[in-house]
Amino acid sequence: MGQLCGRCMQLLRDFVALVQKMSSELVHSIKECLALISECSCLKQNGSKTRQLYKPVLQPHERVTAQEFLQQIERGFEMSPLGKDPLEALRILAFSENPGLQQSAALYYLHMSQHMNVPLPAEHLEPFYALLRSADLEVQQVSSLSLVNFLLEGNIDKEMVVQMGLLEPILDLLESEDPTVQCNSCACTMTLAVSESNREAIGAARGVTPLLSLANSYDPRVQQNAVGAILNLTQSERIQLVLCKEGALPVLTLLLESPDSEVQYYSCAALSNIAANAQHHEAMLRIGDRFLLRTLISLLSSSVDKKVSSQACVCLRNLATRADTQAKLVAKDVLPRLCSLLVSSSEDVRRAAVALLWVLSQYPHNQDPLVCTELLQSLGMLLSVHTTDHVIAGHAACIIENLNLSKNRQRIIESPCVEGLLQTMLSIDIQEDSLHYVTLCLAELAKQEGATLRMVKWIDEPLTKRLVRLAGQREHTETSFRAASIIQHMIDHVRDNEDSIMSRRQILL
């Protein structure tokens, strides 16, 4: 078999560089390059019987195809890049044993992935199998990158990629020693794992183990994409079991301390998904003598990226289903950190923090520590500032209701919570479930003389009209009843005060 000389190899390298640049002289240079190679003696057989035993590196039909392919590019690449003729040429180039021709096909796909915004027909996925399987590193790099581009732009059906048999070569590339190939194959896997059926296919093809290995990569791009792929896979309960069996929990827990905020977020979100399944709690809390709890609490600091803090709250909320876990959270001074998050500029952080507080407030042994001045002040301010946030309103009202025990009632009445609930009731739409909890909490507080007094002081014309409208509507009967109850308690309070004043006047007279 003829061997390319050094000069021809350099010409091919120049050819690849020119295709990448896509300069105005591309077509002319490619044709000149191939013409020079075809005329070189290194590709001509020397008549020896030994040489005749091998096929030439550049097959005759491949040379013809390459020339026709260049002519099609010259006639107008942009006009019909997905036509039948280009596809046939791509198949021949992609399945060639000549790395240079494979590089041409890979670069053609890369250009399409960067400049086209139309769906790629399923038949165009077939050449990818050969390109991803290529022994040439550059072909692997370019073809995997073009596939990532197509997937990210939504120009390839994700399920079709797996159906066309491309998952196996993609997962094989995870074990490449080249960081670029690793990065691209992880990105492909991460994007494919958005689909439920693809997640199951990745798990069945044993794609979990190499991803866990790459999650410890020293290359930040590889690590990000590997952990991102694991995050998407954790949406499957079956693959959660596989991940835990393969040792994912310690890996993800240690990644919470990564200096890369994206890696922190992905690993924390993956742990949150796993923690949503109570059967994993024991294993998660057993790591390093509750090292996971301590690390998650440390991520509630205001200095941590807001996305990470928010996700840490979610993970803790999912883990806090048992009384002993909740007791440990409260004992580790989680409350001051959550109070600081309630005033965060991030809506997600505020919502995640108040949701975690709501879970903690449901258990009686936590209620005494929660009824502190700092928390009640923070909840009152949160309600007053974010009056239209139905998520915050609902959770905050439930927290106050859970803490509204006889021994705590006076502290709640003296806090800004009553005013915050009134302002929220004025702003929340009647269709929102949170209004149900706000009126429930106010109706319970209105039974106490001190709370009613504060309500009367804060009530104004807009609040009065709102209560009357709520009491008069019939669609939400429970809300109507509670609004009427609040009105009645305030009327009784005013009447009692008036009777008391009249009695004093009669005594004085």
Coordinates of C-alpha atoms in Angstrom, one line a residue:
M1 CA 0.0 0.0 0.0
G2 CA 1.4 3.4 -1.0
Q3 CA 2.5 5.6 1.9
L4 CA 2.1 9.4 2.0
C5 CA 5.4 11.2 2.0
G6 CA 6.2 14.1 4.3
R7 CA 5.3 16.6 1.7
C8 CA 1.9 15.2 1.0
M9 CA 1.2 14.9 4.7
Q10 CA 2.0 18.6 5.1
L11 CA -0.3 19.4 2.2
L12 CA -3.2 17.5 3.9
R13 CA -2.5 19.4 7.2
D14 CA -2.7 22.7 5.2
F15 CA -5.9 21.4 3.7
V16 CA -7.5 20.8 7.1
A17 CA -6.4 24.3 8.3
L18 CA -7.9 25.9 5.2
V19 CA -11.2 24.2 5.6
Q20 CA -11.3 25.3 9.3
K21 CA -10.8 28.9 8.3
M22 CA -13.3 28.7 5.5
S23 CA -11.6 31.5 3.7
S24 CA -12.5 32.8 0.3
E25 CA -9.8 30.8 -1.3
L26 CA -11.0 27.5 0.2
V27 CA -12.3 25.8 -3.0
H28 CA -9.3 26.7 -5.1
S29 CA -6.8 25.6 -2.5
I30 CA -8.5 22.3 -1.8
K31 CA -8.6 21.4 -5.5
E32 CA -4.9 22.3 -5.9
C33 CA -4.0 20.3 -2.8
L34 CA -5.7 17.1 -4.0
A35 CA -4.3 17.5 -7.5
L36 CA -0.8 17.7 -6.1
I37 CA -1.3 14.7 -3.9
S38 CA -2.8 12.7 -6.8
E39 CA 0.3 13.4 -9.0
C40 CA 2.8 12.5 -6.3
S41 CA 4.8 9.3 -6.9
C42 CA 4.2 8.2 -3.3
L43 CA 0.7 7.1 -4.2
K44 CA 1.7 5.3 -7.4
Q45 CA 2.3 1.5 -7.4
N46 CA 5.8 0.6 -8.3
G47 CA 5.0 -2.7 -10.1
S48 CA 6.4 -4.9 -7.4
K49 CA 4.3 -8.0 -6.5
T50 CA 4.7 -7.2 -2.8
R51 CA 3.2 -3.7 -3.3
Q52 CA 0.3 -5.2 -5.3
L53 CA -0.8 -7.2 -2.3
Y54 CA -2.1 -4.0 -0.6
K55 CA -4.9 -1.6 -1.5
P56 CA -3.9 2.0 -2.1
V57 CA -4.6 4.4 0.8
L58 CA -6.7 6.6 -1.5
Q59 CA -9.1 4.3 -3.4
P60 CA -10.1 5.4 -7.0
H61 CA -13.7 5.8 -6.1
E62 CA -12.7 7.9 -3.1
R63 CA -10.6 10.2 -5.3
V64 CA -13.6 10.6 -7.6
T65 CA -15.9 11.3 -4.7
A66 CA -13.6 13.8 -3.2
Q67 CA -13.3 15.6 -6.6
E68 CA -17.1 15.6 -7.1
F69 CA -17.6 16.8 -3.5
L70 CA -15.3 19.7 -4.1
Q71 CA -17.2 20.6 -7.2
Q72 CA -20.5 20.6 -5.3
I73 CA -18.9 22.9 -2.7
E74 CA -17.8 25.1 -5.5
R75 CA -21.3 25.2 -7.1
G76 CA -22.7 26.4 -3.9
F77 CA -22.3 24.8 -0.5
E78 CA -24.9 27.1 1.1
M79 CA -27.6 26.2 -1.4
S80 CA -28.1 22.5 -0.7
P81 CA -25.8 21.2 2.1
L82 CA -28.3 18.5 3.0
G83 CA -29.0 17.2 -0.5
K84 CA -28.7 13.6 -1.7
D85 CA -25.4 14.0 -3.5
P86 CA -23.5 15.7 -0.6
L87 CA -24.9 12.9 1.7
E88 CA -23.6 10.1 -0.5
A89 CA -20.2 11.9 -0.7
L90 CA -20.1 12.3 3.1
R91 CA -20.8 8.6 3.5
I92 CA -17.9 7.6 1.3
L93 CA -15.5 10.1 2.9
A94 CA -16.6 9.2 6.5
F95 CA -16.2 5.4 6.0
S96 CA -12.9 5.8 4.2
E97 CA -9.8 4.4 5.8
N98 CA -8.0 7.6 4.7
P99 CA -7.8 10.0 7.7
G100 CA -7.6 13.0 5.4
L101 CA -10.9 12.2 3.8
Q102 CA -12.5 11.5 7.1
Q103 CA -11.3 14.9 8.3
S104 CA -12.9 16.5 5.3
A105 CA -16.3 14.9 6.2
A106 CA -15.9 15.9 9.9
L107 CA -15.1 19.5 9.0
Y108 CA -18.0 19.6 6.6
Y109 CA -20.3 18.6 9.5
L110 CA -18.6 21.1 11.8
H111 CA -19.3 23.9 9.4
M112 CA -22.9 22.9 9.1
S113 CA -23.3 22.7 12.8
Q114 CA -21.9 26.3 13.2
H115 CA -23.8 27.9 10.4
M116 CA -27.1 26.1 9.9
N117 CA -30.2 26.4 11.9
V118 CA -32.4 23.7 10.4
P119 CA -33.0 20.2 11.6
L120 CA -30.5 17.6 10.4
P121 CA -32.2 14.7 8.7
A122 CA -31.8 11.3 10.3
E123 CA -29.9 9.9 7.4
H124 CA -27.2 12.4 8.0
L125 CA -26.5 10.8 11.3
E126 CA -25.2 7.6 9.7
P127 CA -21.7 9.0 8.7
F128 CA -21.2 10.1 12.4
Y129 CA -20.9 6.4 13.4
A130 CA -17.7 6.0 11.3
L131 CA -16.4 9.4 12.2
L132 CA -16.8 8.9 16.0
R133 CA -15.2 5.4 15.5
S134 CA -12.2 6.8 13.6
A135 CA -8.7 6.1 14.8
D136 CA -7.7 9.6 13.9
L137 CA -7.8 11.9 16.9
E138 CA -8.6 15.0 15.0
V139 CA -11.6 13.3 13.4
Q140 CA -12.8 12.3 16.8
Q141 CA -12.4 15.9 18.1
V142 CA -14.1 17.6 15.2
S143 CA -17.0 15.1 14.7
S144 CA -17.8 15.0 18.4
L145 CA -17.8 18.8 18.6
S146 CA -20.1 19.1 15.6
L147 CA -22.5 16.6 17.2
V148 CA -22.5 18.6 20.4
N149 CA -23.3 21.8 18.4
F150 CA -26.2 20.1 16.6
L151 CA -27.6 18.8 19.9
L152 CA -27.3 22.1 21.8
E153 CA -29.0 23.9 18.9
G154 CA -31.8 21.4 18.9
N155 CA -31.1 20.5 15.3
I156 CA -30.9 16.8 16.0
D157 CA -33.6 14.6 17.6
K158 CA -32.0 13.3 20.8
E159 CA -33.9 10.0 20.8
M160 CA -32.9 9.5 17.1
V161 CA -29.2 9.8 18.0
V162 CA -29.6 6.8 20.2
Q163 CA -31.8 4.9 17.8
M164 CA -29.2 5.3 15.1
G165 CA -26.6 3.5 17.2
L166 CA -24.5 6.5 18.1
L167 CA -24.7 6.1 21.9
E168 CA -22.1 3.3 21.9
P169 CA -19.3 5.3 20.1
I170 CA -20.1 8.4 22.2
L171 CA -19.7 6.4 25.4
D172 CA -16.6 4.8 24.1
L173 CA -15.1 8.2 23.6
L174 CA -15.5 8.9 27.3
E175 CA -12.5 6.6 27.8
S176 CA -10.3 8.6 25.4
E177 CA -7.1 10.0 26.8
D178 CA -7.6 13.3 25.0
P179 CA -9.3 16.0 27.1
T180 CA -11.0 17.6 24.1
V181 CA -12.6 14.3 23.1
Q182 CA -13.6 13.6 26.7
C183 CA -15.1 17.1 27.0
N184 CA -17.2 16.7 23.8
S185 CA -18.4 13.2 24.6
C186 CA -19.4 14.2 28.1
A187 CA -21.3 17.2 26.6
C188 CA -23.1 14.8 24.2
T189 CA -24.0 12.5 27.0
M190 CA -25.2 15.4 29.2
T191 CA -27.4 16.7 26.4
L192 CA -28.8 13.2 25.5
A193 CA -29.6 12.5 29.1
V194 CA -32.3 15.2 29.1
S195 CA -34.5 12.6 27.5
E196 CA -36.1 9.9 29.8
S197 CA -35.6 7.1 27.3
N198 CA -32.0 8.1 26.6
R199 CA -31.2 8.1 30.4
E200 CA -32.3 4.5 30.6
A201 CA -30.3 3.7 27.5
I202 CA -27.2 5.3 29.0
G203 CA -27.6 3.4 32.2
A204 CA -28.1 0.1 30.3
A205 CA -24.9 0.8 28.2
R206 CA -22.9 1.2 31.5
G207 CA -22.3 4.9 30.8
V208 CA -22.3 5.7 34.6
T209 CA -18.9 4.4 35.5
P210 CA -16.8 6.4 33.0
L211 CA -18.8 9.6 33.9
L212 CA -18.0 9.1 37.5
S213 CA -14.3 8.7 36.6
L214 CA -14.3 11.9 34.6
A215 CA -16.1 13.7 37.4
N216 CA -12.6 13.7 39.1
S217 CA -10.9 15.0 36.0
Y218 CA -8.3 17.8 36.4
D219 CA -9.6 19.5 33.3
P220 CA -12.4 21.9 34.4
R221 CA -14.3 21.5 31.1
V222 CA -14.4 17.8 31.3
Q223 CA -15.3 17.8 34.9
Q224 CA -18.2 20.3 34.4
N225 CA -19.7 18.3 31.6
A226 CA -19.3 14.9 33.4
V227 CA -21.0 16.2 36.5
G228 CA -23.7 17.8 34.4
A229 CA -24.3 14.5 32.7
I230 CA -24.6 12.8 36.1
L231 CA -27.1 15.5 37.2
N232 CA -29.3 14.7 34.3
L233 CA -29.1 11.0 34.9
T234 CA -30.2 11.5 38.5
Q235 CA -33.7 12.3 37.2
S236 CA -34.1 8.6 36.8
E237 CA -34.8 6.7 40.1
R238 CA -33.4 3.5 38.6
I239 CA -30.2 5.2 37.6
Q240 CA -30.0 6.7 41.1
L241 CA -29.7 3.2 42.4
V242 CA -26.9 2.5 39.9
L243 CA -25.1 5.7 40.8
C244 CA -25.2 4.9 44.5
K245 CA -24.0 1.4 43.9
E246 CA -21.1 2.7 41.7
G247 CA -20.0 5.0 44.5
A248 CA -21.4 8.3 43.3
L249 CA -22.4 9.7 46.7
P250 CA -18.8 10.3 48.1
V251 CA -17.7 11.7 44.7
L252 CA -20.6 14.2 44.5
T253 CA -20.2 15.1 48.2
L254 CA -16.5 16.0 47.8
L255 CA -17.3 18.0 44.7
L256 CA -19.4 20.3 46.8
E257 CA -16.1 21.8 47.9
S258 CA -14.9 22.4 44.3
P259 CA -13.6 25.9 43.6
D260 CA -15.7 25.8 40.4
S261 CA -19.2 27.1 41.1
E262 CA -20.7 25.2 38.2
V263 CA -19.3 21.9 39.5
Q264 CA -20.6 22.8 42.9
Y265 CA -24.1 23.5 41.5
Y266 CA -24.3 20.4 39.4
S267 CA -23.1 18.1 42.2
C268 CA -25.5 19.7 44.7
A269 CA -28.4 19.5 42.3
A270 CA -27.6 15.8 41.7
L271 CA -27.5 15.2 45.4
S272 CA -30.8 17.0 45.8
N273 CA -32.4 14.7 43.2
I274 CA -31.1 11.6 45.0
A275 CA -32.2 13.0 48.4
A276 CA -35.8 13.3 47.0
N277 CA -35.8 9.5 47.4
A278 CA -35.9 8.7 51.1
Q279 CA -34.3 5.3 50.7
H280 CA -31.0 6.9 50.0
H281 CA -31.0 9.1 53.1
E282 CA -29.2 6.7 55.4
A283 CA -26.3 6.2 52.9
M284 CA -26.1 10.0 52.3
L285 CA -26.0 10.9 55.9
R286 CA -23.5 8.1 56.7
I287 CA -20.7 9.6 54.6
G288 CA -17.9 10.9 56.8
D289 CA -20.0 11.2 60.0
R290 CA -22.6 13.5 58.4
F291 CA -20.0 15.3 56.4
L292 CA -22.7 16.0 53.8
L293 CA -24.9 17.9 56.2
R294 CA -21.9 20.1 57.4
T295 CA -20.9 20.8 53.9
L296 CA -24.4 21.8 52.7
I297 CA -24.8 24.1 55.7
S298 CA -21.5 25.8 54.8
L299 CA -22.9 26.4 51.3
L300 CA -25.6 28.6 52.9
S301 CA -23.1 31.3 53.4
S302 CA -23.8 34.6 51.6
S303 CA -20.3 34.4 50.0
V304 CA -21.2 31.3 48.0
D305 CA -22.7 31.5 44.5
K306 CA -26.4 32.2 44.8
K307 CA -27.3 29.2 42.6
V308 CA -25.3 26.9 44.9
S309 CA -26.9 28.3 48.1
S310 CA -30.3 27.8 46.7
Q311 CA -29.6 24.3 45.7
A312 CA -28.1 23.5 49.1
C313 CA -31.3 24.6 50.7
V314 CA -33.2 22.3 48.4
C315 CA -31.0 19.3 49.2
L316 CA -31.3 20.0 53.0
R317 CA -35.0 20.3 52.6
N318 CA -35.2 16.9 50.9
L319 CA -32.9 15.3 53.5
A320 CA -34.8 16.8 56.5
T321 CA -37.6 14.3 56.6
R322 CA -36.6 12.7 59.9
A323 CA -36.7 14.3 63.4
D324 CA -33.1 13.5 64.2
T325 CA -31.9 15.1 61.0
Q326 CA -33.9 18.2 61.7
A327 CA -32.6 18.4 65.2
K328 CA -29.0 18.2 63.9
L329 CA -29.6 21.0 61.4
V330 CA -31.0 23.3 64.1
A331 CA -28.2 22.4 66.5
K332 CA -25.6 23.3 63.9
D333 CA -26.9 26.9 63.9
V334 CA -28.6 26.7 60.5
L335 CA -31.1 29.4 61.5
P336 CA -28.8 32.5 61.3
R337 CA -27.7 31.4 57.8
L338 CA -31.2 31.0 56.6
C339 CA -32.2 34.4 58.0
S340 CA -29.5 36.0 56.0
L341 CA -30.7 34.2 52.9
L342 CA -34.2 35.5 53.4
V343 CA -32.9 39.0 52.5
S344 CA -31.0 37.7 49.4
S345 CA -31.4 39.6 46.1
S346 CA -32.0 36.3 44.4
E347 CA -35.7 35.1 44.3
D348 CA -34.6 31.5 44.0
V349 CA -32.5 31.8 47.2
R350 CA -35.3 33.5 49.2
R351 CA -37.8 30.9 48.1
A352 CA -35.5 27.9 48.8
A353 CA -34.6 29.3 52.3
V354 CA -38.2 29.9 53.4
A355 CA -39.2 26.4 52.1
L356 CA -36.5 24.8 54.2
L357 CA -37.7 26.8 57.2
W358 CA -41.2 25.6 56.6
V359 CA -40.1 22.0 56.7
L360 CA -38.1 22.6 60.0
S361 CA -41.2 24.4 61.6
Q362 CA -43.4 21.3 61.1
Y363 CA -41.8 19.4 63.9
P364 CA -42.6 20.4 67.5
H365 CA -39.1 20.0 68.9
N366 CA -37.8 22.7 66.5
Q367 CA -40.5 25.3 67.3
D368 CA -38.9 26.8 70.4
P369 CA -35.6 27.5 68.7
L370 CA -37.4 28.9 65.6
V371 CA -39.4 31.4 67.6
C372 CA -36.5 33.9 67.9
T373 CA -36.6 37.6 67.3
E374 CA -34.3 37.4 64.3
L375 CA -36.4 34.9 62.4
L376 CA -39.7 36.6 63.2
Q377 CA -38.3 40.0 62.1
S378 CA -37.0 38.4 58.9
L379 CA -40.3 36.7 58.1
G380 CA -42.2 39.9 58.7
M381 CA -39.9 42.0 56.5
L382 CA -39.9 39.3 53.8
L383 CA -43.7 39.4 53.6
S384 CA -43.8 43.2 53.6
V385 CA -41.2 43.6 50.8
H386 CA -42.3 40.7 48.6
T387 CA -46.0 41.0 48.9
T388 CA -46.8 39.6 45.5
D389 CA -44.6 36.5 45.7
H390 CA -47.1 33.7 46.3
V391 CA -44.4 31.1 47.1
I392 CA -43.0 33.2 49.9
A393 CA -46.4 34.2 51.2
G394 CA -47.7 30.6 51.4
H395 CA -44.6 29.2 53.1
A396 CA -44.2 32.1 55.5
A397 CA -47.8 31.9 56.5
C398 CA -47.5 28.2 57.2
I399 CA -44.3 28.8 59.3
I400 CA -46.1 31.4 61.4
E401 CA -49.1 29.1 61.8
N402 CA -46.9 26.2 62.9
L403 CA -45.2 28.4 65.5
N404 CA -48.4 30.0 66.7
L405 CA -48.6 28.0 70.0
S406 CA -49.8 29.6 73.2
K407 CA -46.3 30.1 74.7
N408 CA -45.1 31.7 71.5
R409 CA -48.1 33.7 70.5
Q410 CA -47.2 37.0 72.2
R411 CA -43.8 37.1 70.4
I412 CA -45.5 36.5 67.1
I413 CA -48.0 39.3 67.8
E414 CA -45.3 41.7 68.7
S415 CA -43.3 41.0 65.5
P416 CA -43.8 42.5 62.1
C417 CA -45.5 39.2 60.9
V418 CA -49.1 40.5 61.4
E419 CA -48.4 43.6 59.3
G420 CA -46.6 41.5 56.7
L421 CA -49.5 39.0 56.4
L422 CA -52.0 41.9 56.0
Q423 CA -50.0 43.5 53.2
T424 CA -49.6 40.1 51.5
M425 CA -53.4 39.4 51.7
L426 CA -53.9 42.7 49.9
S427 CA -51.6 41.7 46.9
I428 CA -52.0 38.0 46.4
D429 CA -54.4 36.9 43.7
I430 CA -57.4 35.0 45.0
Q431 CA -56.7 32.1 42.6
E432 CA -53.4 31.4 44.4
D433 CA -53.3 28.7 47.0
S434 CA -51.1 30.8 49.2
L435 CA -54.0 33.2 49.9
H436 CA -55.7 30.2 51.6
Y437 CA -52.7 29.9 54.1
V438 CA -52.5 33.6 54.6
T439 CA -56.1 34.0 55.6
L440 CA -55.9 30.9 57.7
C441 CA -53.0 32.3 59.7
L442 CA -54.7 35.7 60.1
A443 CA -58.0 34.2 61.2
E444 CA -56.2 32.2 63.9
L445 CA -54.2 35.2 65.1
A446 CA -57.4 37.3 65.1
K447 CA -58.7 35.2 67.9
Q448 CA -56.2 36.8 70.2
E449 CA -56.9 40.2 71.5
G450 CA -53.4 41.5 71.0
A451 CA -53.2 40.4 67.4
T452 CA -56.7 41.9 66.7
L453 CA -55.5 45.2 68.2
R454 CA -52.5 45.3 65.8
M455 CA -54.8 44.4 62.9
V456 CA -57.2 47.3 63.7
K457 CA -54.2 49.7 63.9
W458 CA -53.0 48.6 60.4
I459 CA -56.3 48.3 58.7
D460 CA -57.1 50.9 56.1
E461 CA -59.6 51.4 53.3
P462 CA -57.8 49.1 50.8
L463 CA -57.5 46.4 53.3
T464 CA -61.1 46.8 54.5
K465 CA -62.3 46.5 50.9
R466 CA -60.1 43.5 50.2
L467 CA -61.5 41.7 53.3
V468 CA -65.1 42.5 52.3
R469 CA -64.5 41.2 48.8
L470 CA -63.0 38.0 50.0
A471 CA -65.8 37.5 52.4
G472 CA -68.4 38.1 49.8
Q473 CA -67.0 35.8 47.0
R474 CA -68.4 32.3 46.8
E475 CA -65.8 30.5 44.6
H476 CA -63.4 29.9 47.5
T477 CA -65.7 29.2 50.5
E478 CA -62.9 28.6 53.1
T479 CA -61.2 31.8 52.2
S480 CA -64.6 33.6 52.4
F481 CA -65.3 32.2 55.8
R482 CA -61.9 33.2 57.2
A483 CA -62.1 36.7 55.8
A484 CA -65.5 37.1 57.5
S485 CA -64.1 35.7 60.7
I486 CA -61.3 38.3 60.7
I487 CA -63.9 41.1 60.1
Q488 CA -66.0 39.8 62.9
H489 CA -63.1 39.7 65.4
M490 CA -62.1 43.3 64.5
I491 CA -65.7 44.5 64.8
D492 CA -66.0 42.8 68.2
H493 CA -62.8 44.4 69.3
V494 CA -64.0 47.9 68.3
R495 CA -67.4 47.3 69.9
D496 CA -65.8 46.1 73.2
N497 CA -63.5 49.1 73.2
E498 CA -66.5 51.5 72.6
D499 CA -68.5 49.8 75.4
S500 CA -65.5 50.1 77.7
I501 CA -65.2 53.8 76.9
M502 CA -68.9 54.4 77.5
S503 CA -68.7 52.6 80.8
R504 CA -65.8 54.8 81.9
R505 CA -67.7 57.9 80.9
Q506 CA -70.8 56.9 82.9
I507 CA -68.6 56.2 85.9
L508 CA -67.0 59.7 85.6
L509 CA -70.4 61.3 85.3

